[in-house]
Tab-separated table of C-alpha atoms in Angstrom:
chain	number	residue	atom	x	y	z
D	237	MET	CA	-12.044	-2.033	-13.308
D	238	GLN	CA	-12.937	-4.461	-15.204
D	239	ARG	CA	-12.251	-8.467	-13.606
D	240	PRO	CA	-10.904	-11.691	-15.431
D	241	ASP	CA	-14.094	-13.564	-16.995
D	242	ALA	CA	-14.559	-16.790	-15.685
D	243	GLY	CA	-17.005	-18.028	-18.659
D	244	THR	CA	-20.255	-19.445	-18.388
D	245	ARG	CA	-20.951	-23.243	-17.517
D	246	ILE	CA	-23.440	-24.958	-15.387
D	247	SER	CA	-22.180	-25.407	-11.441
D	248	HIS	CA	-20.564	-28.500	-10.695
D	249	GLY	CA	-22.564	-28.431	-7.489
D	250	ALA	CA	-25.851	-27.752	-9.182
D	251	ARG	CA	-27.886	-31.044	-8.330
D	252	ILE	CA	-30.614	-32.272	-10.371
D	253	ARG	CA	-34.441	-33.680	-8.958
D	254	LEU	CA	-36.022	-36.877	-10.368
D	255	SER	CA	-39.316	-37.696	-8.820
D	256	ALA	CA	-38.869	-41.916	-8.703
D	257	ALA	CA	-41.135	-43.938	-11.754
D	258	SER	CA	-44.266	-44.469	-10.892
D	259	PRO	CA	-46.259	-47.965	-11.538
D	260	ALA	CA	-48.480	-46.062	-14.009
D	261	THR	CA	-44.746	-44.914	-16.072
D	262	GLY	CA	-42.816	-48.100	-15.261
D	263	PHE	CA	-40.031	-48.629	-17.598
D	264	ARG	CA	-40.947	-46.470	-20.447
D	265	GLY	CA	-40.840	-43.562	-17.539
D	266	ARG	CA	-37.124	-44.708	-16.426
D	267	ILE	CA	-36.189	-44.012	-19.249
D	268	ALA	CA	-37.166	-41.060	-20.562
D	269	GLY	CA	-36.055	-40.031	-16.797
D	270	LEU	CA	-32.804	-41.309	-17.987
D	271	ALA	CA	-32.578	-39.896	-21.522
D	272	GLY	CA	-33.317	-36.539	-19.726
D	273	VAL	CA	-30.272	-36.879	-17.453
D	274	VAL	CA	-27.939	-37.532	-20.553
D	275	ALA	CA	-29.415	-34.607	-21.690
D	276	LEU	CA	-28.469	-32.347	-18.738
D	277	ALA	CA	-25.081	-34.142	-19.254
D	278	ALA	CA	-24.560	-33.332	-22.667
D	279	LEU	CA	-25.797	-29.742	-21.981
D	280	ALA	CA	-22.946	-29.331	-18.854
D	281	VAL	CA	-20.389	-30.172	-21.718
D	282	LEU	CA	-21.450	-27.545	-24.003
D	283	THR	CA	-21.816	-24.898	-21.738
D	284	THR	CA	-18.459	-25.578	-20.010
D	285	VAL	CA	-15.516	-23.482	-21.077
D	286	VAL	CA	-12.586	-25.733	-21.858
D	287	PRO	CA	-10.003	-23.219	-20.812
D	288	GLY	CA	-6.780	-22.844	-23.406
D	289	PRO	CA	-3.149	-23.009	-22.929
D	290	GLY	CA	-2.153	-20.281	-20.384
D	291	GLN	CA	-5.530	-20.284	-19.091
D	292	PRO	CA	-6.924	-19.816	-15.325
D	293	SER	CA	-9.191	-23.131	-14.685
D	294	ALA	CA	-13.030	-22.673	-15.632
D	295	GLN	CA	-14.290	-23.157	-11.690
D	296	ALA	CA	-11.694	-20.254	-10.929
D	297	ALA	CA	-13.329	-17.360	-9.801
D	298	ASP	CA	-12.035	-13.444	-8.388
D	299	LEU	CA	-12.395	-13.535	-5.204
D	300	GLY	CA	-11.389	-10.065	-4.469
D	301	PRO	CA	-8.282	-8.883	-2.640
D	302	ALA	CA	-6.211	-10.984	-0.754
D	303	ALA	CA	-5.616	-10.894	2.587
D	304	GLU	CA	-1.820	-11.116	2.118
D	305	LEU	CA	0.260	-10.545	-0.724
D	306	LYS	CA	4.073	-12.265	-0.508
D	307	LEU	CA	6.409	-11.296	-2.721
D	308	GLY	CA	10.431	-12.015	-3.927
D	309	TYR	CA	13.017	-10.043	-5.004
D	310	PHE	CA	16.422	-9.548	-5.281
D	311	ALA	CA	19.381	-6.933	-3.558
D	312	ASN	CA	20.248	-6.164	-7.072
D	313	LEU	CA	20.483	-2.801	-8.571
D	314	THR	CA	18.200	-4.213	-11.533
D	315	HIS	CA	15.446	-4.683	-8.854
D	316	ALA	CA	15.447	-1.124	-7.542
D	317	PRO	CA	12.030	-0.395	-8.866
D	318	ALA	CA	11.152	-3.772	-5.710
D	319	LEU	CA	13.650	-2.022	-3.679
D	320	ILE	CA	11.962	1.408	-3.486
D	321	ALA	CA	7.967	0.232	-3.695
D	322	THR	CA	8.959	-1.687	-0.536
D	323	SER	CA	11.596	0.739	1.257
D	324	GLN	CA	9.085	3.653	0.777
D	325	ASP	CA	6.156	1.979	1.731
D	326	LEU	CA	4.399	2.491	-1.672
D	327	LEU	CA	3.273	-1.530	-2.103
D	328	ALA	CA	2.310	-1.097	1.728
D	329	ASP	CA	0.206	2.323	1.049
D	330	GLN	CA	-1.205	0.362	-1.480
D	331	LEU	CA	-2.430	-3.127	-0.318
D	332	GLU	CA	-3.438	-1.111	3.226
D	333	ALA	CA	-6.951	0.362	1.562
D	334	ASP	CA	-7.346	-3.717	0.901
D	335	GLY	CA	-6.846	-4.824	3.752
D	336	THR	CA	-3.804	-6.569	2.739
D	337	SER	CA	-0.903	-7.236	4.386
D	338	LEU	CA	3.022	-7.636	3.017
D	339	GLU	CA	5.677	-10.488	3.340
D	340	THR	CA	8.697	-9.796	1.300
D	341	GLN	CA	11.802	-12.342	0.816
D	342	LEU	CA	14.652	-12.209	-0.569
D	343	PHE	CA	16.556	-14.606	-3.281
D	344	ASN	CA	19.632	-14.353	-5.148
D	345	ALA	CA	19.019	-15.503	-8.626
D	346	GLY	CA	15.606	-16.537	-10.693
D	347	PRO	CA	15.501	-19.940	-9.636
D	348	ALA	CA	14.993	-20.039	-6.664
D	349	ALA	CA	12.476	-17.573	-6.777
D	350	ILE	CA	10.526	-19.850	-8.839
D	351	GLU	CA	10.445	-22.558	-7.123
D	352	ALA	CA	9.284	-20.682	-3.944
D	353	LEU	CA	6.862	-19.077	-6.961
D	354	ASN	CA	5.817	-23.094	-7.507
D	355	SER	CA	5.634	-24.380	-5.109
D	356	GLY	CA	2.900	-21.204	-3.249
D	357	ALA	CA	5.471	-20.114	-0.919
D	358	ILE	CA	5.278	-16.441	-2.584
D	359	ASP	CA	2.701	-15.728	-4.739
D	360	ALA	CA	4.404	-13.132	-7.122
D	361	ALA	CA	8.149	-12.324	-7.545
D	362	TYR	CA	10.560	-9.584	-9.268
D	363	LEU	CA	13.191	-11.238	-11.445
D	364	GLY	CA	14.876	-12.214	-14.456
D	365	PRO	CA	13.208	-13.528	-17.542
D	366	SER	CA	14.662	-16.594	-18.104
D	367	PRO	CA	13.675	-18.380	-15.300
D	368	ALA	CA	9.971	-16.940	-15.803
D	369	LEU	CA	10.240	-18.323	-19.648
D	370	ASN	CA	11.619	-21.659	-18.568
D	371	SER	CA	9.041	-22.186	-15.420
D	372	TYR	CA	5.907	-21.036	-18.378
D	373	LEU	CA	6.819	-23.532	-20.619
D	374	ALA	CA	7.940	-26.298	-18.363
D	375	SER	CA	4.272	-26.211	-17.180
D	376	GLY	CA	2.516	-26.223	-20.040
D	377	GLY	CA	1.341	-22.504	-19.919
D	378	THR	CA	-0.102	-22.555	-16.658
D	379	SER	CA	2.192	-21.488	-13.641
D	380	LEU	CA	3.058	-17.635	-13.701
D	381	LYS	CA	2.103	-14.521	-15.911
D	382	ILE	CA	4.546	-11.654	-16.820
D	383	VAL	CA	2.463	-8.443	-15.241
D	384	ALA	CA	4.689	-6.239	-16.156
D	385	GLY	CA	8.716	-5.135	-17.149
D	386	VAL	CA	11.172	-3.534	-14.290
D	387	SER	CA	14.526	-2.392	-16.055
D	388	SER	CA	16.464	-3.425	-19.056
D	389	GLY	CA	20.411	-3.375	-19.282
D	390	GLY	CA	22.601	-3.694	-16.186
D	391	ALA	CA	24.452	-6.991	-16.906
D	392	SER	CA	27.927	-7.198	-18.100
D	393	LEU	CA	30.937	-9.947	-17.962
D	394	VAL	CA	33.614	-8.318	-16.224
D	395	VAL	CA	37.170	-10.100	-16.098
D	396	SER	CA	40.279	-9.586	-14.420
D	397	PRO	CA	42.833	-7.124	-16.412
D	398	ASP	CA	44.514	-9.469	-18.202
D	399	ILE	CA	42.222	-10.432	-20.436
D	400	SER	CA	41.060	-8.155	-23.570
D	401	ASP	CA	39.841	-10.524	-26.429
D	402	PRO	CA	36.903	-12.952	-25.592
D	403	GLY	CA	39.655	-15.618	-27.069
D	404	GLU	CA	41.570	-15.423	-23.731
D	405	LEU	CA	38.366	-16.647	-21.869
D	406	ALA	CA	39.869	-20.036	-23.228
D	407	GLY	CA	40.725	-22.045	-19.824
D	408	THR	CA	39.187	-19.609	-17.785
D	409	GLU	CA	36.790	-19.600	-14.390
D	410	LEU	CA	33.927	-18.272	-15.425
D	411	ALA	CA	30.852	-17.769	-12.760
D	412	THR	CA	27.343	-16.737	-12.332
D	413	PRO	CA	24.670	-15.779	-10.156
D	414	GLN	CA	22.738	-19.404	-10.088
D	415	PHE	CA	22.968	-21.874	-12.448
D	416	GLY	CA	19.754	-21.574	-15.117
D	417	GLY	CA	19.608	-18.098	-14.171
D	418	THR	CA	19.096	-15.258	-16.992
D	419	GLN	CA	22.823	-14.657	-16.426
D	420	ASP	CA	23.734	-17.976	-16.072
D	421	VAL	CA	21.914	-18.307	-19.846
D	422	ALA	CA	23.706	-14.926	-21.368
D	423	LEU	CA	27.254	-16.346	-20.277
D	424	ARG	CA	26.954	-19.678	-21.448
D	425	HIS	CA	24.924	-18.538	-24.546
D	426	TYR	CA	28.312	-16.140	-25.268
D	427	LEU	CA	30.693	-19.270	-24.561
D	428	ALA	CA	28.562	-21.033	-27.487
D	429	GLU	CA	28.831	-18.517	-29.549
D	430	HIS	CA	32.288	-18.003	-29.786
D	431	GLY	CA	33.406	-21.729	-29.905
D	432	LEU	CA	34.478	-21.768	-26.120
D	433	ASP	CA	31.562	-23.809	-23.748
D	434	GLN	CA	34.387	-26.597	-23.508
D	435	GLN	CA	36.918	-24.423	-22.880
D	436	ALA	CA	35.519	-22.192	-19.601
D	437	THR	CA	34.280	-23.282	-16.456
D	438	VAL	CA	31.499	-22.073	-15.410
D	439	THR	CA	30.714	-21.419	-11.264
D	440	PRO	CA	27.223	-20.684	-10.492
D	441	SER	CA	27.503	-18.947	-6.575
D	442	SER	CA	26.331	-16.270	-4.966
D	443	ASN	CA	26.801	-12.412	-6.020
D	444	ALA	CA	28.429	-11.637	-2.176
D	445	THR	CA	30.378	-15.340	-3.178
D	446	LEU	CA	31.837	-14.369	-6.643
D	447	THR	CA	32.510	-11.215	-5.786
D	448	GLN	CA	35.178	-12.855	-3.036
D	449	LEU	CA	36.191	-15.073	-5.362
D	450	PHE	CA	37.099	-12.897	-8.130
D	451	GLY	CA	38.938	-9.714	-5.450
D	452	ARG	CA	41.247	-12.926	-4.711
D	453	GLY	CA	42.035	-13.950	-7.873
D	454	ALA	CA	39.934	-17.615	-7.379
D	455	ILE	CA	37.936	-16.535	-10.404
D	456	ASP	CA	38.924	-15.146	-13.960
D	457	GLY	CA	35.032	-12.937	-14.574
D	458	ALA	CA	31.699	-12.892	-14.258
D	459	TRP	CA	28.414	-11.783	-15.666
D	460	VAL	CA	26.629	-10.578	-13.292
D	461	PRO	CA	23.490	-8.048	-13.061
D	462	GLU	CA	23.973	-4.260	-11.116
D	463	PRO	CA	25.238	-3.214	-8.576
D	464	TYR	CA	27.950	-6.097	-8.612
D	465	ALA	CA	29.400	-5.492	-12.232
D	466	SER	CA	30.368	-2.403	-11.542
D	467	LEU	CA	31.239	-3.153	-7.690
D	468	LEU	CA	34.022	-5.734	-9.423
D	469	VAL	CA	35.287	-2.993	-11.789
D	470	GLU	CA	34.985	-0.280	-9.503
D	471	ASN	CA	36.407	-1.517	-6.385
D	472	TYR	CA	38.170	-5.063	-7.813
D	473	GLY	CA	40.332	-3.730	-10.365
D	474	GLY	CA	37.771	-5.681	-13.312
D	475	HIS	CA	36.360	-4.982	-16.497
D	476	ARG	CA	33.515	-4.827	-18.997
D	477	LEU	CA	34.817	-7.779	-21.552
D	478	VAL	CA	30.950	-7.504	-22.280
D	479	ASP	CA	28.201	-5.114	-22.178
D	480	GLU	CA	25.002	-7.204	-22.496
D	481	SER	CA	23.492	-4.299	-24.253
D	482	SER	CA	26.050	-4.464	-26.677
D	483	LEU	CA	24.877	-7.819	-28.222
D	484	TRP	CA	21.023	-6.733	-28.292
D	485	GLU	CA	19.391	-4.337	-30.805
D	486	ASN	CA	18.582	-1.439	-29.836
D	487	GLY	CA	20.764	-1.862	-26.803
D	488	LYS	CA	17.422	-3.512	-25.349
D	489	PHE	CA	16.744	-6.525	-23.514
D	490	PRO	CA	14.928	-6.966	-20.363
D	491	THR	CA	16.614	-7.963	-16.878
D	492	THR	CA	14.300	-8.362	-14.327
D	493	VAL	CA	10.471	-8.246	-15.510
D	494	LEU	CA	7.230	-8.565	-12.718
D	495	VAL	CA	5.921	-11.910	-12.099
D	496	VAL	CA	2.560	-13.339	-10.042
D	497	SER	CA	1.104	-17.057	-10.010
D	498	GLN	CA	-1.600	-17.634	-12.182
D	499	ASP	CA	-3.757	-18.688	-9.530
D	500	TYR	CA	-2.954	-15.265	-7.042
D	501	LEU	CA	-3.662	-13.225	-10.404
D	502	THR	CA	-7.056	-15.422	-11.521
D	503	GLU	CA	-8.391	-15.232	-7.521
D	504	HIS	CA	-6.592	-11.862	-6.249
D	505	PRO	CA	-6.581	-9.242	-9.651
D	506	ARG	CA	-7.565	-6.626	-7.496
D	507	THR	CA	-4.064	-7.410	-5.129
D	508	VAL	CA	-2.382	-8.156	-8.652
D	509	GLU	CA	-3.478	-4.482	-9.808
D	510	GLU	CA	-2.331	-2.662	-6.892
D	511	LEU	CA	1.249	-4.594	-6.887
D	512	VAL	CA	1.882	-3.086	-10.502
D	513	ALA	CA	0.220	0.635	-9.408
D	514	ALA	CA	2.927	0.396	-6.784
D	515	ASN	CA	6.008	-1.351	-9.541
D	516	SER	CA	5.187	2.049	-11.665
D	517	GLU	CA	4.875	4.686	-9.377
D	518	ALA	CA	8.502	3.339	-7.906
D	519	ILE	CA	9.733	3.537	-11.799
D	520	GLY	CA	8.286	7.147	-12.323
D	521	TRP	CA	10.367	8.286	-8.761
D	522	LEU	CA	13.434	6.491	-10.009
D	523	ASN	CA	13.547	7.916	-13.382
D	524	ALA	CA	12.445	11.534	-12.083
D	525	ALA	CA	14.942	11.985	-9.423
D	526	ASP	CA	18.402	13.488	-9.855
D	527	GLN	CA	20.702	11.112	-9.969
D	528	GLN	CA	22.417	11.820	-5.604
D	529	HIS	CA	18.706	10.900	-4.320
D	530	LYS	CA	18.409	8.577	-6.380
D	531	ALA	CA	21.396	7.062	-5.489
D	532	ALA	CA	21.009	7.264	-2.014
D	533	ALA	CA	17.075	6.177	-1.847
D	534	VAL	CA	18.942	3.099	-3.647
D	535	GLN	CA	21.825	2.650	-1.261
D	536	GLU	CA	19.168	2.670	1.885
D	537	ALA	CA	17.361	0.170	0.727
D	538	LEU	CA	19.761	-2.242	-0.695
D	539	ALA	CA	21.342	-1.851	3.009
D	540	ALA	CA	17.862	-2.313	4.518
D	541	ALA	CA	17.366	-5.930	2.467
D	542	ASN	CA	20.321	-7.580	3.371
D	543	GLY	CA	22.385	-5.301	5.307
D	544	SER	CA	25.388	-4.722	2.558
D	545	SER	CA	26.112	-0.901	1.278
D	546	PHE	CA	28.040	-0.013	-1.590
D	547	ASP	CA	30.580	2.746	-2.792
D	548	GLU	CA	28.497	5.941	-3.671
D	549	THR	CA	30.627	5.558	-6.700
D	550	VAL	CA	29.658	2.054	-7.480
D	551	ILE	CA	25.810	3.101	-7.322
D	552	ALA	CA	26.392	6.271	-9.260
D	553	ALA	CA	28.441	3.804	-12.167
D	554	ALA	CA	25.582	1.124	-11.749
D	555	LEU	CA	23.083	3.589	-12.040
D	556	GLU	CA	24.250	5.199	-15.632
D	557	GLU	CA	24.189	0.991	-16.714
D	558	VAL	CA	20.336	0.156	-15.865
D	559	SER	CA	17.344	1.597	-17.284
D	560	PHE	CA	13.605	1.413	-15.610
D	561	ASP	CA	10.540	0.837	-17.761
D	562	GLU	CA	7.297	-0.825	-17.057
D	563	ASP	CA	7.533	-2.191	-20.982
D	564	PRO	CA	8.023	-6.055	-20.604
D	565	LEU	CA	9.976	-6.560	-23.824
D	566	ALA	CA	8.055	-9.611	-24.896
D	567	ASP	CA	9.470	-9.186	-28.443
D	568	THR	CA	12.297	-10.170	-27.230
D	569	TYR	CA	11.103	-13.895	-24.878
D	570	GLN	CA	11.638	-16.081	-27.937
D	571	THR	CA	15.240	-15.312	-28.259
D	572	LEU	CA	15.799	-16.009	-24.707
D	573	ILE	CA	14.410	-19.119	-25.670
D	574	ASP	CA	16.369	-20.153	-28.171
D	575	HIS	CA	19.228	-19.221	-26.140
D	576	ALA	CA	18.615	-21.218	-23.368
D	577	ALA	CA	17.958	-24.599	-25.423
D	578	GLN	CA	21.116	-23.864	-27.578
D	579	VAL	CA	22.432	-24.433	-24.063
D	580	GLY	CA	20.733	-26.934	-22.447
D	581	ILE	CA	19.067	-24.952	-20.753
D	582	GLY	CA	14.857	-25.422	-20.894
D	583	GLN	CA	12.756	-25.902	-23.534
D	584	THR	CA	11.614	-24.421	-27.132
D	585	GLY	CA	8.110	-23.152	-26.859
D	586	SER	CA	5.149	-20.753	-27.702
D	587	VAL	CA	5.102	-17.903	-24.903
D	588	ASP	CA	1.664	-17.002	-26.451
D	589	GLY	CA	-0.495	-15.363	-23.330
D	590	LEU	CA	2.925	-14.952	-21.527
D	591	VAL	CA	2.500	-11.077	-20.609
D	592	ASP	CA	-0.516	-10.070	-19.101
D	593	THR	CA	-0.650	-5.813	-19.538
D	594	ARG	CA	-3.985	-5.892	-18.603
D	595	PHE	CA	-3.135	-3.614	-15.158
D	596	LEU	CA	-0.152	-1.532	-17.235
D	597	ALA	CA	-2.696	-0.081	-19.431
D	598	THR	CA	-5.219	1.058	-17.322
D	599	GLN	CA	-1.624	3.262	-15.233
D	600	GLU	CA	-0.854	6.502	-16.752
D	601	HIS	CA	2.854	6.331	-18.746
């Protein structure tokens, strides 16, 4: 595998030895020696690679396989490749040959995962694209890279039966998994597009909490990922007022992407390659398995991850709403950035350099 090129440079640790000026050379010798130092310093500047936006420091280097990979993901069906890769040891087996251990951590939504990634608490994460885009732009293109796609589709605005038209959302209480998350941005933008952003209340809550709130009528609806959208429909009498796929060209929009800290990617590209390979293997299994085996495996993985399980009808319905694919759908990112900026979340900017597909190119599709 080709390693990232850190560029040609003169080591900052190199020492330049100068002979002391002798009586014979005197002042002129010292001037000549000083000129030599200046020339060498200029050469160092000219031969040092200055990184552009989103590129790692020239001092960064490939340190080989990491001792540990700390991975974050959610107990959502849109994160099924992560669930399968971890529960069936696909990722652990990939890492084992290099002596890399795996540590996983569950999150409820993207902003919390991004905070952990930026602090170094985790090295990589499965999360929605909006928090990833916001982090990249806020850091000036230095925080993370998207190294693979994971899933598309599988997000809906589910509302109570008495709401049948977007105009009826005025005066309602709605929820999303977390402020600034992908579903949160989607709902706020949808309301703004329909002139309802000042007429409906949006309260971020965890998926488990908003499910309970909807069940007892404390909220009128929620924009949520699968399997929670199907749970609200199948078990709590809700209906899909908006299937987000209907808002996108060809019905394709990214729900989950795989991101890696740029520092970790630069220092341990081999480990990232193994992570992408396990993601690919899990996606391949999900797309090849029959519905019954797929539902059973996802159900078991969800239960193992957070101790909760869903009815078979819920899982079956949810799987019909989600597509699994390594394509990161990068052509949608500018639209997502614009949507977030329009509702006052995040900032505008270029996403050039955000996606790193070098490991996808090594996989067989």
